mmCIF file of C-alpha atoms and ligand atoms in Angstrom:
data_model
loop_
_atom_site.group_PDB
_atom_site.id
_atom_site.type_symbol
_atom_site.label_atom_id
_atom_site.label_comp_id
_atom_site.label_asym_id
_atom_site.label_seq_id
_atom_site.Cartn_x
_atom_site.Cartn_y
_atom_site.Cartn_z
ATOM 1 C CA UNK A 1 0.000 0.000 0.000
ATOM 2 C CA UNK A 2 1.066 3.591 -1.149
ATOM 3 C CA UNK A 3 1.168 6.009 1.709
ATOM 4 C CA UNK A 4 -0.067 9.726 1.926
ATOM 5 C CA UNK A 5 2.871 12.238 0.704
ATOM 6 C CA UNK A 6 2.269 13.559 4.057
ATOM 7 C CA UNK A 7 3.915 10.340 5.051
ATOM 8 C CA UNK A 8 7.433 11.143 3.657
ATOM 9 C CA UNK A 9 7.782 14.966 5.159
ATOM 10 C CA UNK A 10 10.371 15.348 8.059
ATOM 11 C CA UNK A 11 8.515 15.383 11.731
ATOM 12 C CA UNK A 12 9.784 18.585 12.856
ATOM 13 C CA UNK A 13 7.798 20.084 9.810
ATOM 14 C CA UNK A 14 5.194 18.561 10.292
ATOM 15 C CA UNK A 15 5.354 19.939 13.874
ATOM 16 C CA UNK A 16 6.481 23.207 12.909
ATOM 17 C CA UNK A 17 4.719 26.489 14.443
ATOM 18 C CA UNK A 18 5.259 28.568 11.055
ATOM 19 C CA UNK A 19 6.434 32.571 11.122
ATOM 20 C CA UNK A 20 2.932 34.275 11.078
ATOM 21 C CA UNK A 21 2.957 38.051 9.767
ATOM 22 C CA UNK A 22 1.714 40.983 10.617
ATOM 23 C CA UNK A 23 -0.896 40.688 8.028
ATOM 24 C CA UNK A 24 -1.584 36.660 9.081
ATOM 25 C CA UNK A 25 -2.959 37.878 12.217
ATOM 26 C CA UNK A 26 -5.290 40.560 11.156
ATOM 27 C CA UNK A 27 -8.775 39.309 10.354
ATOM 28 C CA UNK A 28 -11.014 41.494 8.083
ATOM 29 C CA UNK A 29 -12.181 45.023 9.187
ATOM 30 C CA UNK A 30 -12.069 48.424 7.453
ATOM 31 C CA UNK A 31 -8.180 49.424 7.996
ATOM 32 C CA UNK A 32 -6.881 52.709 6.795
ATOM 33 C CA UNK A 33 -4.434 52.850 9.233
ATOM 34 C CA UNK A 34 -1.399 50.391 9.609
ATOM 35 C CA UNK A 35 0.749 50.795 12.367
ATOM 36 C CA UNK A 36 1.230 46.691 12.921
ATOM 37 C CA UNK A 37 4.387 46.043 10.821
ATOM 38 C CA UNK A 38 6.955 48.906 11.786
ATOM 39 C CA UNK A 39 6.742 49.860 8.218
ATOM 40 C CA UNK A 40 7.607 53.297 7.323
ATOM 41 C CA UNK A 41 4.036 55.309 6.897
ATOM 42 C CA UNK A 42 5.661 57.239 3.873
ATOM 43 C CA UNK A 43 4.363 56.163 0.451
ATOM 44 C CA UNK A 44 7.205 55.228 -2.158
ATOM 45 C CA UNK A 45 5.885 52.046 -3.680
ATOM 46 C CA UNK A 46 7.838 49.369 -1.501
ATOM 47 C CA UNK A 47 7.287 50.644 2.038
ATOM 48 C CA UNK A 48 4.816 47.898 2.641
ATOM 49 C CA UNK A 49 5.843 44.160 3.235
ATOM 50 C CA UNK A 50 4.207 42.299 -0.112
ATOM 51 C CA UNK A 51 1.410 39.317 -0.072
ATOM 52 C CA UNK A 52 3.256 36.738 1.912
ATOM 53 C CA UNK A 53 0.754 34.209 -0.051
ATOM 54 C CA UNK A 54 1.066 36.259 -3.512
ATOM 55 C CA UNK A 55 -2.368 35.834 -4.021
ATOM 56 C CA UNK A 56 -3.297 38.057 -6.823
ATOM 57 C CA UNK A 57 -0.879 36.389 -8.622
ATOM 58 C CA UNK A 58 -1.372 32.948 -7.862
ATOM 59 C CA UNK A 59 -4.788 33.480 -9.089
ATOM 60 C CA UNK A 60 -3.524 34.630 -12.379
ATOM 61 C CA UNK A 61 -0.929 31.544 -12.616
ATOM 62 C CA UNK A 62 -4.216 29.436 -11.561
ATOM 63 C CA UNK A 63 -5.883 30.296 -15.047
ATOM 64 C CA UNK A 64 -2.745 30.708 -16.588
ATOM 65 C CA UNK A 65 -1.952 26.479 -15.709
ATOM 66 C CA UNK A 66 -5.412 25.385 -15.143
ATOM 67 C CA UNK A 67 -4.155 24.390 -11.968
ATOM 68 C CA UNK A 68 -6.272 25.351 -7.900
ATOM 69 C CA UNK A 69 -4.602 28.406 -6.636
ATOM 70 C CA UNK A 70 -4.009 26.123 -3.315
ATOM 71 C CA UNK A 71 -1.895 23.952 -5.358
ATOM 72 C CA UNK A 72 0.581 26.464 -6.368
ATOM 73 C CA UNK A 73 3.633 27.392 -4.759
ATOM 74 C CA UNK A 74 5.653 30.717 -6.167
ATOM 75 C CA UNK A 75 9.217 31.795 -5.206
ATOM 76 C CA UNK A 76 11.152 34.211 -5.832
ATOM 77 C CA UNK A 77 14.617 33.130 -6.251
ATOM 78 C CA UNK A 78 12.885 31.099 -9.310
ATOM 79 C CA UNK A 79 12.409 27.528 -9.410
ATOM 80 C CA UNK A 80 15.788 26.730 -8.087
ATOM 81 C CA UNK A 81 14.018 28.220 -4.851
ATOM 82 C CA UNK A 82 11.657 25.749 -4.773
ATOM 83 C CA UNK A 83 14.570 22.830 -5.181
ATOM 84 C CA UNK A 84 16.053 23.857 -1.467
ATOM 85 C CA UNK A 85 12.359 24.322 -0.127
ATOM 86 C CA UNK A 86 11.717 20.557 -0.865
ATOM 87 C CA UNK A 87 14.895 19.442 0.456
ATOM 88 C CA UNK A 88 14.219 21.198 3.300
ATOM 89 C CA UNK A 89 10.761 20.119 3.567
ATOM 90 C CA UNK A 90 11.370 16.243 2.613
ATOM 91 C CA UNK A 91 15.036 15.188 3.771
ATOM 92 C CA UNK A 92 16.766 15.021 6.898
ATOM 93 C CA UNK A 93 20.079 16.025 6.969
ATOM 94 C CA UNK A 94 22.786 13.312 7.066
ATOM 95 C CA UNK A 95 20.106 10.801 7.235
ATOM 96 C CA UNK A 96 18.221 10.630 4.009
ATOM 97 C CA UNK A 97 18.912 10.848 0.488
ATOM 98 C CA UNK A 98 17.413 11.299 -2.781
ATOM 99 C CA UNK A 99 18.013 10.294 -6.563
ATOM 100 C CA UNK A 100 18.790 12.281 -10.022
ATOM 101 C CA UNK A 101 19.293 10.985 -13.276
ATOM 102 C CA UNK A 102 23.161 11.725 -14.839
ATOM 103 C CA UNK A 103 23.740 13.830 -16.671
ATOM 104 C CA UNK A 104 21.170 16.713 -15.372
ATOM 105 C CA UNK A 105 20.419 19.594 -14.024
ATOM 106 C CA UNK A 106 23.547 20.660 -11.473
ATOM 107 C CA UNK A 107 21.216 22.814 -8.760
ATOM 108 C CA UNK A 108 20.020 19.218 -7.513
ATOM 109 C CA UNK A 109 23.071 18.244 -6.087
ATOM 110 C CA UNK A 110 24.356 21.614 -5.182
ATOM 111 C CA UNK A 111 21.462 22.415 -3.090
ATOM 112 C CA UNK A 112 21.568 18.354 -1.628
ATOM 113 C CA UNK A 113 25.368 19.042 -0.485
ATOM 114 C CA UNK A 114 24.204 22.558 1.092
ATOM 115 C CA UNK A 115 21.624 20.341 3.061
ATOM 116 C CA UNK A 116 24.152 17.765 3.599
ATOM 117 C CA UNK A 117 21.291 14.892 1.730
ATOM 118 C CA UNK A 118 23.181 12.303 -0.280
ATOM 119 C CA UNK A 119 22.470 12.645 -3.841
ATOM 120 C CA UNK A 120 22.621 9.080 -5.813
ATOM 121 C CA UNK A 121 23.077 9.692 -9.605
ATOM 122 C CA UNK A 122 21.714 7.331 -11.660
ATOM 123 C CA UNK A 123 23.228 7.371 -15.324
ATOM 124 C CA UNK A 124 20.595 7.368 -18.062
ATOM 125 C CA UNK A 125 20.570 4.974 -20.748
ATOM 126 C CA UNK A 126 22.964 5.332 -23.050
ATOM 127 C CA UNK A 127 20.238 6.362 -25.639
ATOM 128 C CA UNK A 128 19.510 9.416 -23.010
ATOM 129 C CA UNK A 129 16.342 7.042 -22.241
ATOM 130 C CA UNK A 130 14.756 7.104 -18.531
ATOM 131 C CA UNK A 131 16.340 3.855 -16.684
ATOM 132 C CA UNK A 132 13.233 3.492 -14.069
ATOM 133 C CA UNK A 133 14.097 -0.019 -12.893
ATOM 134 C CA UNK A 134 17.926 1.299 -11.987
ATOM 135 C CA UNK A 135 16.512 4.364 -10.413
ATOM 136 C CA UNK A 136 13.921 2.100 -8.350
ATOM 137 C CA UNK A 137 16.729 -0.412 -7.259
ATOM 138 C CA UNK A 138 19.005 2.846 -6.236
ATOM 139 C CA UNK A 139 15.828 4.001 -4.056
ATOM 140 C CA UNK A 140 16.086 2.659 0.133
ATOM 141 C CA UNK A 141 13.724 3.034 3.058
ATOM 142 C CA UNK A 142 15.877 6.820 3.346
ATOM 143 C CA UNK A 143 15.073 7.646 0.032
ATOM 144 C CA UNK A 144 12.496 10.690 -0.027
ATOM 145 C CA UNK A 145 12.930 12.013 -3.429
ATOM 146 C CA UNK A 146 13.645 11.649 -7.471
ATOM 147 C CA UNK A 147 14.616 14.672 -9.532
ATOM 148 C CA UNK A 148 13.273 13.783 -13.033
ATOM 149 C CA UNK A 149 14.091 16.577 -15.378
ATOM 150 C CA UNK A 150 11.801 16.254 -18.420
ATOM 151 C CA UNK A 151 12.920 17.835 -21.135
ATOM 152 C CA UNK A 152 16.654 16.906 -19.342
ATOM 153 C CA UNK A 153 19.106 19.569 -19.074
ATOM 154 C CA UNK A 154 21.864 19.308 -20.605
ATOM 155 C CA UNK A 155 20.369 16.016 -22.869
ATOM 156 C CA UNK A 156 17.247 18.142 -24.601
ATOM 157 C CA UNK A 157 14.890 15.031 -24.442
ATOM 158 C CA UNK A 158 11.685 14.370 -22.758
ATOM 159 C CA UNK A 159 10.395 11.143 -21.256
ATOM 160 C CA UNK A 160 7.534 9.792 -22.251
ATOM 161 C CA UNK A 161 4.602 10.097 -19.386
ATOM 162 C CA UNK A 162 3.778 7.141 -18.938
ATOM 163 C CA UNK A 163 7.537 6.057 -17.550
ATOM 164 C CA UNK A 164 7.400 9.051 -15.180
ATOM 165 C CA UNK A 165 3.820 8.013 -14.293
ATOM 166 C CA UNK A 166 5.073 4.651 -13.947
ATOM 167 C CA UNK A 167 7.874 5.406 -11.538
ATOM 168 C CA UNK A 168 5.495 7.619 -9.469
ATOM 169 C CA UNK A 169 3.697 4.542 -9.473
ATOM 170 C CA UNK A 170 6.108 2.430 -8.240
ATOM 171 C CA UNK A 171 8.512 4.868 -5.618
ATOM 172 C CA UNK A 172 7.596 4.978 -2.137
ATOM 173 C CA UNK A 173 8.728 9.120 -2.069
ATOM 174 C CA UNK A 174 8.308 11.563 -3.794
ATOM 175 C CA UNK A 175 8.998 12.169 -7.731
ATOM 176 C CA UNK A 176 10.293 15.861 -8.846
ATOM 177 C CA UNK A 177 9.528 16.719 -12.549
ATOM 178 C CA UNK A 178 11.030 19.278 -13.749
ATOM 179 C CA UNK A 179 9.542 21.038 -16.657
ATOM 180 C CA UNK A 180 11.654 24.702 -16.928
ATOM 181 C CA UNK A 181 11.430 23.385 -20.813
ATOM 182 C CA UNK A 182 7.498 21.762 -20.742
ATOM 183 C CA UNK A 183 7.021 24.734 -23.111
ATOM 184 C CA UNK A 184 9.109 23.761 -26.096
ATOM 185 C CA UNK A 185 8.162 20.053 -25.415
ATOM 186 C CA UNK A 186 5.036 18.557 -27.724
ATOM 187 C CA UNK A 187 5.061 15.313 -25.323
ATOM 188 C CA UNK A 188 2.499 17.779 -22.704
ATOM 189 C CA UNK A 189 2.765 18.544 -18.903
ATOM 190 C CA UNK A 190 2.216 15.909 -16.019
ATOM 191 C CA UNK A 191 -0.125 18.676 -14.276
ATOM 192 C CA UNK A 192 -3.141 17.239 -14.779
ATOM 193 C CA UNK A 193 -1.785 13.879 -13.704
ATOM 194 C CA UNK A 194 -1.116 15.547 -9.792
ATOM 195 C CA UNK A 195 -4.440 14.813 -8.553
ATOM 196 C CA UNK A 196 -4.186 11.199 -9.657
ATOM 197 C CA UNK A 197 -0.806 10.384 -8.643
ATOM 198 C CA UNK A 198 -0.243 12.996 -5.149
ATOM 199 C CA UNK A 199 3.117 11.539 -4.588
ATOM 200 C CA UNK A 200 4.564 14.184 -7.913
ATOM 201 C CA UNK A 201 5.630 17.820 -7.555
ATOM 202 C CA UNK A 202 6.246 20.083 -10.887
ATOM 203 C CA UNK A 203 8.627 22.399 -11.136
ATOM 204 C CA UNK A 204 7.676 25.578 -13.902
ATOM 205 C CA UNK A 205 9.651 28.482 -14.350
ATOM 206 C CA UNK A 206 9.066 31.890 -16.134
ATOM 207 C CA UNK A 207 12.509 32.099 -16.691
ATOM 208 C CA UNK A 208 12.893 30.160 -20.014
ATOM 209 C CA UNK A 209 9.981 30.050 -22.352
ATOM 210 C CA UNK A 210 8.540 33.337 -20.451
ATOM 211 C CA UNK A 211 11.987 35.383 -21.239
ATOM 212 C CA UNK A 212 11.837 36.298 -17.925
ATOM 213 C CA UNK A 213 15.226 34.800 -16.154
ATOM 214 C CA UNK A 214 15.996 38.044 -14.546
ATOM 215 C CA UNK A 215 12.905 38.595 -12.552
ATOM 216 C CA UNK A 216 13.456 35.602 -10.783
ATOM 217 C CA UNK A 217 10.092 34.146 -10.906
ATOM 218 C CA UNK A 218 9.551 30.344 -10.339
ATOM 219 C CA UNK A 219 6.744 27.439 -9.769
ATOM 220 C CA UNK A 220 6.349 24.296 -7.926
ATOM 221 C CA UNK A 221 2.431 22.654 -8.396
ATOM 222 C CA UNK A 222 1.421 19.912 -5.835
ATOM 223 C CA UNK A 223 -1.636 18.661 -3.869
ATOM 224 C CA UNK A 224 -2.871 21.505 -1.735
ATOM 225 C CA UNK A 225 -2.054 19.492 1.587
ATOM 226 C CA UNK A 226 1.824 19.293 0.021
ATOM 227 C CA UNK A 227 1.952 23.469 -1.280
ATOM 228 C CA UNK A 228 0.662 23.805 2.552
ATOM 229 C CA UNK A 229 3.876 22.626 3.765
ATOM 230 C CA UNK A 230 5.919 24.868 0.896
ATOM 231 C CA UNK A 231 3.835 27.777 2.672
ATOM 232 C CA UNK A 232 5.395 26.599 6.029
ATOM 233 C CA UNK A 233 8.658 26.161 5.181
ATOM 234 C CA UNK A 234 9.624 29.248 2.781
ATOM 235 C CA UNK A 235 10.790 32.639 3.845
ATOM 236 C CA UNK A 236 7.657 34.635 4.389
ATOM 237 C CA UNK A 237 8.018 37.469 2.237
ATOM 238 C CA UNK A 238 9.946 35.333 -0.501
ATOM 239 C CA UNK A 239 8.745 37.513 -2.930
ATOM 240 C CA UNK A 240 8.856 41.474 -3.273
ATOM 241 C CA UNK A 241 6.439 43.791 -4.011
ATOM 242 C CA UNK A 242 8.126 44.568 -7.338
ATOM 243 C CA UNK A 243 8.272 41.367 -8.585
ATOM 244 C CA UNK A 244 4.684 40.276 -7.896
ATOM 245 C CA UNK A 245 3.908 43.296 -9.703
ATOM 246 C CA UNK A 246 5.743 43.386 -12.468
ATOM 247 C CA UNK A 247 4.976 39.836 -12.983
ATOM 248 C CA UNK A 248 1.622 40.372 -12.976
ATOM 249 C CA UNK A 249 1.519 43.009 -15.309
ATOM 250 C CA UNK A 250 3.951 41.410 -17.802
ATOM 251 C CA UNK A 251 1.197 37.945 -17.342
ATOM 252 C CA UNK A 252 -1.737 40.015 -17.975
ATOM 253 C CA UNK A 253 0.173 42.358 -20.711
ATOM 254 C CA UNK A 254 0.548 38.857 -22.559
ATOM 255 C CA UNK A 255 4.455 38.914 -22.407
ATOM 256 C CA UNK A 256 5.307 38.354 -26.656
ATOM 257 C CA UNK A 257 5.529 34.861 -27.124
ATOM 258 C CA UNK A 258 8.498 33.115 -29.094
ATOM 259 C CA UNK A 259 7.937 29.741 -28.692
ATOM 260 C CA UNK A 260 7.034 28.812 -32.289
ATOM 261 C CA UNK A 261 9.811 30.978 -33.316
ATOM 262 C CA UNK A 262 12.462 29.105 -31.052
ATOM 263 C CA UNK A 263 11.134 25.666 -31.986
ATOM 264 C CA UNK A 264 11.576 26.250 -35.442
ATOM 265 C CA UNK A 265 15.002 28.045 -35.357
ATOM 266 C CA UNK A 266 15.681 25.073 -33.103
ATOM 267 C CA UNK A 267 14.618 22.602 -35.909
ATOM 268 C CA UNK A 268 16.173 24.358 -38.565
ATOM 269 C CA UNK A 269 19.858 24.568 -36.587
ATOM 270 C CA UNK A 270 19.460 21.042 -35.833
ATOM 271 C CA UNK A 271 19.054 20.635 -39.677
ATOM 272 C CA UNK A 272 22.375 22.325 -40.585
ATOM 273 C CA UNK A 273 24.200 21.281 -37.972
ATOM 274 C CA UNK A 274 23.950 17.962 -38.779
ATOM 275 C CA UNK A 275 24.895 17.755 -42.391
ATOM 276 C CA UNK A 276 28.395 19.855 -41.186
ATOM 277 C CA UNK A 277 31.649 17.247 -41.097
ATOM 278 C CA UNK A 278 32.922 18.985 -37.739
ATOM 279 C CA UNK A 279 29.914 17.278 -36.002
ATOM 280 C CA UNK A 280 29.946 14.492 -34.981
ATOM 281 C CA UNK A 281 25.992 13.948 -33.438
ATOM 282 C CA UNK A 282 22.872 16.168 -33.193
ATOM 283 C CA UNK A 283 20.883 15.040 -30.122
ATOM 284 C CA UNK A 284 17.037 15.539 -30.364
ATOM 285 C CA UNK A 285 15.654 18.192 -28.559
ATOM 286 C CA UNK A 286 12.924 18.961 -26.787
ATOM 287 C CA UNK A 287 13.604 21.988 -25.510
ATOM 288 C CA UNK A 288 15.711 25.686 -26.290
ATOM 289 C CA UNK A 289 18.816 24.152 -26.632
ATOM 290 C CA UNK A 290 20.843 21.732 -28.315
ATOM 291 C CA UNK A 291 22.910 19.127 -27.416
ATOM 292 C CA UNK A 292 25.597 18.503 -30.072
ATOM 293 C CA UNK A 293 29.066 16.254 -30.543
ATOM 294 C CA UNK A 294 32.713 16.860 -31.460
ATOM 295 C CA UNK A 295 36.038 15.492 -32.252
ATOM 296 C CA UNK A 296 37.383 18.082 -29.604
ATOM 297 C CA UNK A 297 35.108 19.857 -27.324
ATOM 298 C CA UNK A 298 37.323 21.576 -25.664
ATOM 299 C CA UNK A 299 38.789 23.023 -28.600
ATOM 300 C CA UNK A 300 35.989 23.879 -29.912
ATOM 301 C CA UNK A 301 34.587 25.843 -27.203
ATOM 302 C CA UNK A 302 37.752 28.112 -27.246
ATOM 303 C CA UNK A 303 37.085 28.983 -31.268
ATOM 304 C CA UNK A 304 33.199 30.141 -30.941
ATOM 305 C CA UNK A 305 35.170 31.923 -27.302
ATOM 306 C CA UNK A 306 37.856 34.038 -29.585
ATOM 307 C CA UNK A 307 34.929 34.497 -32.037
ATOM 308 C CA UNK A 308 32.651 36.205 -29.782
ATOM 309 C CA UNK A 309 30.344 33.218 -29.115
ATOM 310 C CA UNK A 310 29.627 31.443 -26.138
ATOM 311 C CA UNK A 311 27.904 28.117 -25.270
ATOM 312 C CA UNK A 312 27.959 25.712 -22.969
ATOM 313 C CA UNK A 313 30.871 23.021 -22.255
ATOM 314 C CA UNK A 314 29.243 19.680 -21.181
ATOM 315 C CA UNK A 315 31.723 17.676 -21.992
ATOM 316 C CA UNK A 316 32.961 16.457 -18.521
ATOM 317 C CA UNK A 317 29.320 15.458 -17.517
ATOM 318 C CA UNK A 318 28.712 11.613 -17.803
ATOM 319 C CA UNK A 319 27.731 10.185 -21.021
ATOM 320 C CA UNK A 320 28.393 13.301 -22.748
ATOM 321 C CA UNK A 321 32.027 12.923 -24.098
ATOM 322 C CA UNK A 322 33.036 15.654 -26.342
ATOM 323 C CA UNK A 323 29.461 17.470 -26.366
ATOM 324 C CA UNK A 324 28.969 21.028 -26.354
ATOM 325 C CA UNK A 325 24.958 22.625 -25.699
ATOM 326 C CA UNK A 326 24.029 25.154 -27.637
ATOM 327 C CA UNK A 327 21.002 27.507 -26.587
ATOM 328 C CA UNK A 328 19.050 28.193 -29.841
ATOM 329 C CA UNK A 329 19.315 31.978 -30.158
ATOM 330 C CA UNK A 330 17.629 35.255 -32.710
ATOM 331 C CA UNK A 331 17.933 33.977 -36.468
ATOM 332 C CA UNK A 332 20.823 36.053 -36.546
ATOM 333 C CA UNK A 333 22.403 34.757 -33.799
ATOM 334 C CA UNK A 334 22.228 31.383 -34.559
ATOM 335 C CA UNK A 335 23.135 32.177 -38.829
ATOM 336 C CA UNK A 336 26.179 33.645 -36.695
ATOM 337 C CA UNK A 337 27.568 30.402 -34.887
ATOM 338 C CA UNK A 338 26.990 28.387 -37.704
ATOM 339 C CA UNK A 339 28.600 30.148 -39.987
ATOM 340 C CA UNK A 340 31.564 29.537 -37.107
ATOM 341 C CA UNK A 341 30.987 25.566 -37.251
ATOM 342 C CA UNK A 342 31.000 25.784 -41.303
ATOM 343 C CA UNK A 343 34.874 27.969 -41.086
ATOM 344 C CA UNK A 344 35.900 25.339 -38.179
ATOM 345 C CA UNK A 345 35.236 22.247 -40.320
ATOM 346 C CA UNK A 346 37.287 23.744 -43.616
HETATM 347 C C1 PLP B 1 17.096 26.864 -15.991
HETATM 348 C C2 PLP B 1 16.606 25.724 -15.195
HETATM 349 C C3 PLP B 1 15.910 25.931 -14.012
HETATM 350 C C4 PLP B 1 16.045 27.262 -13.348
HETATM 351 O O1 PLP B 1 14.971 27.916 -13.179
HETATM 352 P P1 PLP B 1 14.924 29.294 -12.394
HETATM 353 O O2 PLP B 1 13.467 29.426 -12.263
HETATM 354 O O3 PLP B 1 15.581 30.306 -13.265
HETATM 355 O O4 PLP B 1 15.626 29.119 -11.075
HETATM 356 C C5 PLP B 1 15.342 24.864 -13.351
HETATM 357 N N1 PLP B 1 15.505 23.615 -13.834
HETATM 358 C C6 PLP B 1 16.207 23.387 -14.950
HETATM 359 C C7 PLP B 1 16.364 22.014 -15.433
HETATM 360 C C8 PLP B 1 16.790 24.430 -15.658
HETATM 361 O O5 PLP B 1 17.540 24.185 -16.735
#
């Protein structure tokens, strides 16, 4: 028998008295006067603490995803916020441990070391395919959490739902999917499958497809009584005024939206790339990137460097000898750095 998600979150969490605010305490009433935060009384925009629950803009994300307000958690170091918050919220220190595929996303085992969990790394097939009967046998009785990043960073591909679903199915913790690149993806999100299968969390971020990487702005979506504990856990105002604001008005604004645009510069790059003798393998991608193989990666890297072009050195991760990722820029951009492959492989 599965048990409750509640099930897997550290006692002391569970028992935890959270930080109530200023505004948590105050209960309705006509106020016109606030003298319960030591704010300053002088209007310049930020003198007031912001929404500790970001409401107004959890009700836009709500329509925005489809997804109950009470399921949504918001932070506002992005989603790599949300990454410690569910360490924190899930893992003892120096007791339990969770699992990531290899190669992925680095902030996983960053943020693990920081809270002193072990990370196990679980290599992907060699096809980049999701190995869910190695990641089940790597899983213990201290095992609290899998980081599946779907489309995987630095690999581009997306698993198909139904092995996710099937893991979720199978792991006694809880599974992290990871969708910062859901948007570019035509395999669909695993949000509606979170009220069927309680034991996943989704992580969303408005800092890829959204162009917004500088505000900071990230989601995790979960079963109300999991987001609860999120609520608990984070730093109260973990959000500022400016951000929640600006968000907003960017959401409702209808921020311009390149996604076609970077799907089919991705496609067409992909295309060229591939018929050019200096590479050696054009990995599928399901995302803004591209992962792509050479003779000499290293080398490589430093030519684009000295010709004003930078991307993104993977070759040290495991399974990904000699490749380099290469974010799919403007049509110019990307003309630009191939034009630099083409000279390289004369
Ligand atoms: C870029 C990236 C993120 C980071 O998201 P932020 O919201 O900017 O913190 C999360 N996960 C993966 C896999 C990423 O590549």
């Amino acid at each position: 028998m599965k048990k409750s998600p509640l099930n897997y979150i550290r006692k002391n969490i569970i028992a935890l008295q959270p930080y109530s605010t200023a505004r948590d305490e105050f209960k309705g009433g006509d106020i016109s006067v606030w003298l319960d935060a030591n704010e300053s009384p002088y209007n310049n925009g930020v003198n007031r603490y912001p929404d500790p629950h970001q409401k107004a803009l959890k009700e836009k994300i709500s329509s925005l995803f489809n997804m109950p307000a009470e399921s949504i958690f918001v932070g506002g170091a992005g989603s790599d916020e949300a990454i410690d918050v569910i360490y924190r919220i899930f893992c003892r220190p120096a007791i339990d441990n969770a699992i990531a595929i290899a190669p992925s996303y680095g902030v996983y085992k960053v943020s693990a070391d920081i809270n002193d969990i072990d990370l196990r790394e679980v290599l992907l097939n060699e096809d980049f395919s999701l190995p869910v009967e190695r990641i089940l046998d790597a899983a213990d009785a201290h095992t609290k959490i899998v980081w599946i990043c779907s489309p995987n960073n630095p690999t581009g591909n997306a698993f198909p739902k139904e092995s996710i679903l099937d893991l979720a199915d199978r792991f006694d913790g809880m599974v992290v999917v990871d969708e910062a690149y859901g948007d570019f993806s035509d395999r669909g999100s695993l949000l509606p499958e979170i009220s069927s299968h309680p034991n996943i969390i989704i992580l969303r971020t408005f800092s890829k497809a959204w162009g917004m990487a500088g505000m900071r702005a990230g989601m995790a979506f979960a079963i109300p009584e999991v987001i609860d504990y999120f609520d608990r856990v984070k730093y109260p105002y973990n959000m500022s005024v400016i951000i929640q604001q600006e968000l907003l008005r960017r959401i409702e604004l209808g921020t311009e939206n390149h996604i076609p645009e970077i799907i089919a510069e991705r496609e067409k790059l992909a295309t060229s790339l591939a018929e050019l003798d200096c590479i050696k393998a054009v990995h599928p991608s399901d995302a803004n990137f591209i992962l792509v193989r050479v003779e000499d990666a290293d080398a490589m890297y430093d030519y684009l460097v000295k010709n004003g072009v930078i991307v993104r050195n993977r070759s040290r991760m495991p399974l990904c000898e000699g490749a380099l990722r290469i974010t799919v820029g403007t049509p110019e951009e990307n003309a630009r750095t191939l034009k630099l492959f083409k000279e390289y492989s004369r």
